[in-house]
mmCIF file of C-alpha atoms in Angstrom:
data_model
loop_
_atom_site.group_PDB
_atom_site.id
_atom_site.type_symbol
_atom_site.label_atom_id
_atom_site.label_comp_id
_atom_site.label_asym_id
_atom_site.label_seq_id
_atom_site.Cartn_x
_atom_site.Cartn_y
_atom_site.Cartn_z
ATOM 1 C CA MET I 1 70.173 53.070 89.391
ATOM 2 C CA VAL I 2 70.083 56.888 89.786
ATOM 3 C CA ALA I 3 67.284 57.305 87.232
ATOM 4 C CA GLU I 4 65.240 54.642 89.034
ATOM 5 C CA LEU I 5 65.971 56.254 92.407
ATOM 6 C CA TYR I 6 64.871 59.633 91.053
ATOM 7 C CA ARG I 7 61.724 58.213 89.424
ATOM 8 C CA VAL I 8 60.600 56.405 92.573
ATOM 9 C CA TYR I 9 61.543 58.919 95.285
ATOM 10 C CA HIS I 10 61.573 62.364 93.684
ATOM 11 C CA ARG I 11 57.923 63.233 94.187
ATOM 12 C CA PRO I 12 57.500 61.988 97.805
ATOM 13 C CA LEU I 13 60.873 63.438 98.803
ATOM 14 C CA LEU I 14 60.048 66.802 97.231
ATOM 15 C CA SER I 15 56.712 66.860 99.049
ATOM 16 C CA PHE I 16 58.512 66.180 102.338
ATOM 17 C CA VAL I 17 61.220 68.802 101.713
ATOM 18 C CA VAL I 18 58.734 71.509 100.676
ATOM 19 C CA ARG I 19 57.274 71.224 104.184
ATOM 20 C CA LEU I 20 60.773 71.477 105.691
ATOM 21 C CA THR I 21 61.515 74.610 103.652
ATOM 22 C CA ARG I 22 58.177 76.199 104.610
ATOM 23 C CA GLY I 23 56.898 76.165 101.053
ATOM 24 C CA ASP I 24 60.043 77.380 99.285
ATOM 25 C CA VAL I 25 59.805 75.106 96.229
ATOM 26 C CA GLN I 26 63.032 76.319 94.613
ATOM 27 C CA TRP I 27 65.018 75.643 97.758
ATOM 28 C CA ALA I 28 63.253 72.288 98.119
ATOM 29 C CA GLU I 29 64.235 71.323 94.542
ATOM 30 C CA ASP I 30 67.857 72.180 95.335
ATOM 31 C CA VAL I 31 67.726 70.055 98.486
ATOM 32 C CA VAL I 32 66.212 67.083 96.608
ATOM 33 C CA GLN I 33 68.905 67.318 93.928
ATOM 34 C CA GLU I 34 71.655 67.445 96.555
ATOM 35 C CA THR I 35 70.048 64.480 98.339
ATOM 36 C CA MET I 36 70.005 62.490 95.095
ATOM 37 C CA VAL I 37 73.666 63.322 94.447
ATOM 38 C CA ARG I 38 74.583 62.128 97.936
ATOM 39 C CA ALA I 39 72.538 58.965 97.410
ATOM 40 C CA TRP I 40 74.379 58.315 94.143
ATOM 41 C CA ARG I 41 77.748 58.830 95.866
ATOM 42 C CA SER I 42 76.734 56.472 98.690
ATOM 43 C CA ALA I 43 75.107 53.821 96.514
ATOM 44 C CA ASP I 44 77.660 51.176 97.541
ATOM 45 C CA ARG I 45 76.613 51.550 101.213
ATOM 46 C CA PHE I 46 72.870 50.937 100.733
ATOM 47 C CA ASP I 47 71.339 47.780 102.150
ATOM 48 C CA ALA I 48 70.058 45.830 99.165
ATOM 49 C CA GLY I 49 67.418 44.193 101.349
ATOM 50 C CA ALA I 50 65.895 47.457 102.575
ATOM 51 C CA SER I 51 62.266 47.865 101.555
ATOM 52 C CA SER I 52 62.555 51.651 101.081
ATOM 53 C CA LEU I 53 65.254 54.271 100.882
ATOM 54 C CA MET I 54 62.836 56.995 101.875
ATOM 55 C CA PRO I 55 63.863 57.116 105.566
ATOM 56 C CA TRP I 56 67.534 57.509 104.582
ATOM 57 C CA LEU I 57 66.712 60.103 101.882
ATOM 58 C CA ALA I 58 64.459 62.050 104.269
ATOM 59 C CA THR I 59 67.177 62.105 106.930
ATOM 60 C CA VAL I 60 69.786 63.339 104.444
ATOM 61 C CA ALA I 61 67.382 65.985 103.097
ATOM 62 C CA ARG I 62 66.535 67.133 106.625
ATOM 63 C CA HIS I 63 70.238 67.533 107.436
ATOM 64 C CA ILE I 64 70.780 69.516 104.227
ATOM 65 C CA VAL I 65 67.909 71.874 105.119
ATOM 66 C CA ILE I 66 69.276 72.323 108.657
ATOM 67 C CA ASP I 67 72.780 73.020 107.301
ATOM 68 C CA ASP I 68 71.414 75.507 104.756
ATOM 69 C CA GLN I 69 69.411 77.293 107.436
ATOM 70 C CA ARG I 70 72.414 77.488 109.755
ATOM 71 C CA ARG I 71 74.504 78.900 106.916
ATOM 72 C CA LYS I 72 71.850 81.545 106.194
ATOM 73 C CA ASP I 73 71.537 82.432 109.884
ATOM 74 C CA ALA I 74 75.308 82.781 110.252
ATOM 75 C CA ARG I 75 75.453 85.605 107.681
ATOM 76 C CA PRO I 76 73.788 88.966 108.044
ATOM 77 C CA HIS I 77 70.504 89.199 106.186
ATOM 78 C CA GLU I 78 70.779 90.685 102.721
ATOM 79 C CA ALA I 79 68.939 93.905 102.205
ATOM 80 C CA GLY I 80 67.941 93.171 98.626
ATOM 81 C CA GLU I 81 67.279 95.736 95.956
ATOM 82 C CA GLY I 82 63.669 96.656 96.713
ATOM 83 C CA PRO I 83 63.958 99.283 99.460
ATOM 84 C CA LEU I 84 67.077 100.835 97.937
ATOM 85 C CA GLU I 85 65.378 101.453 94.618
ATOM 86 C CA SER I 86 62.952 103.892 96.210
ATOM 87 C CA VAL I 87 65.603 105.878 98.102
ATOM 88 C CA PRO I 88 66.363 109.055 96.173
ATOM 89 C CA MET I 89 70.068 109.349 95.498
ATOM 90 C CA PRO I 90 71.639 112.533 94.192
ATOM 91 C CA ASP I 91 72.840 111.929 90.682
ATOM 92 C CA GLN I 92 75.734 114.225 89.814
ATOM 93 C CA MET I 93 75.426 113.394 86.128
ATOM 94 C CA GLU I 94 71.815 114.559 86.125
ATOM 95 C CA ASP I 95 72.834 117.852 87.758
ATOM 96 C CA LEU I 96 75.604 118.319 85.204
ATOM 97 C CA LEU I 97 73.210 117.665 82.315
ATOM 98 C CA ARG I 98 70.709 120.116 83.800
ATOM 99 C CA GLN I 99 73.432 122.778 84.020
ATOM 100 C CA VAL I 100 74.431 122.189 80.400
ATOM 101 C CA VAL I 101 70.828 122.449 79.204
ATOM 102 C CA VAL I 102 70.147 125.622 81.204
ATOM 103 C CA SER I 103 73.423 127.158 80.030
ATOM 104 C CA ASP I 104 72.562 126.327 76.431
ATOM 105 C CA ALA I 105 69.071 127.812 76.862
ATOM 106 C CA LEU I 106 70.551 130.985 78.367
ATOM 107 C CA ASP I 107 72.987 131.263 75.453
ATOM 108 C CA SER I 108 70.046 131.196 73.046
ATOM 109 C CA LEU I 109 68.549 134.351 74.610
ATOM 110 C CA SER I 110 69.286 137.861 73.411
ATOM 111 C CA PRO I 111 72.179 139.628 75.169
ATOM 112 C CA ALA I 112 69.744 142.037 76.881
ATOM 113 C CA HIS I 113 67.637 139.183 78.282
ATOM 114 C CA ARG I 114 70.741 137.263 79.412
ATOM 115 C CA GLU I 115 72.062 140.381 81.144
ATOM 116 C CA ILE I 116 68.768 141.009 83.018
ATOM 117 C CA LEU I 117 68.536 137.387 84.191
ATOM 118 C CA LYS I 118 72.173 137.431 85.260
ATOM 119 C CA GLU I 119 71.602 140.530 87.411
ATOM 120 C CA THR I 120 68.188 139.644 88.875
ATOM 121 C CA VAL I 121 68.336 135.868 89.196
ATOM 122 C CA LEU I 122 71.969 134.804 89.282
ATOM 123 C CA ARG I 123 73.282 137.759 91.300
ATOM 124 C CA ASP I 124 70.026 137.974 93.308
ATOM 125 C CA ARG I 125 69.677 141.728 92.902
ATOM 126 C CA SER I 126 66.434 143.599 93.308
ATOM 127 C CA VAL I 127 64.874 145.367 90.342
ATOM 128 C CA ASN I 128 66.109 148.715 91.689
ATOM 129 C CA GLU I 129 69.655 147.398 92.181
ATOM 130 C CA ALA I 130 69.712 145.858 88.681
ATOM 131 C CA ALA I 131 68.443 149.125 87.185
ATOM 132 C CA GLU I 132 71.161 151.071 88.960
ATOM 133 C CA THR I 133 73.909 148.569 87.993
ATOM 134 C CA LEU I 134 72.835 148.456 84.335
ATOM 135 C CA GLY I 135 72.023 152.149 84.111
ATOM 136 C CA ILE I 136 68.488 151.619 82.767
ATOM 137 C CA PRO I 137 65.046 152.572 84.114
ATOM 138 C CA VAL I 138 63.291 150.262 86.653
ATOM 139 C CA GLY I 139 60.356 149.777 84.265
ATOM 140 C CA THR I 140 62.758 148.504 81.587
ATOM 141 C CA VAL I 141 64.285 146.026 84.041
ATOM 142 C CA LYS I 142 60.818 144.715 84.960
ATOM 143 C CA SER I 143 59.759 144.404 81.337
ATOM 144 C CA ARG I 144 63.000 142.725 80.213
ATOM 145 C CA ALA I 145 62.919 140.331 83.176
ATOM 146 C CA TYR I 146 59.352 139.300 82.327
ATOM 147 C CA TYR I 147 60.119 138.680 78.647
ATOM 148 C CA ALA I 148 63.483 137.082 79.428
ATOM 149 C CA LEU I 149 61.831 134.534 81.724
ATOM 150 C CA ARG I 150 59.203 133.768 79.065
ATOM 151 C CA ALA I 151 61.934 133.310 76.438
ATOM 152 C CA LEU I 152 63.939 131.113 78.808
ATOM 153 C CA ARG I 153 60.875 128.943 79.511
ATOM 154 C CA VAL I 154 60.338 128.459 75.759
ATOM 155 C CA ALA I 155 64.039 127.691 75.213
ATOM 156 C CA LEU I 156 63.976 125.074 77.984
ATOM 157 C CA GLU I 157 60.785 123.483 76.626
ATOM 158 C CA GLU I 158 62.454 123.222 73.208
ATOM 159 C CA ARG I 159 65.230 121.274 74.940
ATOM 160 C CA GLY I 160 62.788 118.901 76.602
ATOM 161 C CA VAL I 161 62.688 120.495 80.053
ATOM 162 C CA THR I 162 59.217 120.798 81.489
ATOM 163 C CA ALA I 163 58.036 122.449 84.714
#
């Protein structure tokens, strides 16, 4: 009975429901399946003399679509994943990994280069202030800072960090 019902009415009912669902074939398939289940449950109430069950099936399918739409309208619309994927979110793990890599790269430098970078970059001192603090000539601070930054760049590149 159900197999025969499905064979005879599936295609015309699906065509009807696709129009009701505005072309949403997946939703239409779900509605047709639910309609067939309801028809199977109500098989004892069908009029054996009826020439077609299509009017009854179409009415049931239409009610299912209306109920589904009301259910969807009753809930707030879902945002989905799309727009959220493009929103940059701060990733604390990425910052932590960056700190570890930079720290490791700094540790690979000579003590003199580490000391110059600590004074000029980390403590934000001018070349004159760093020279005074370290007790070395300004020219030496400039030279060490230049070579320290080059060495740091190489150390970071070796660890996979680029520009």
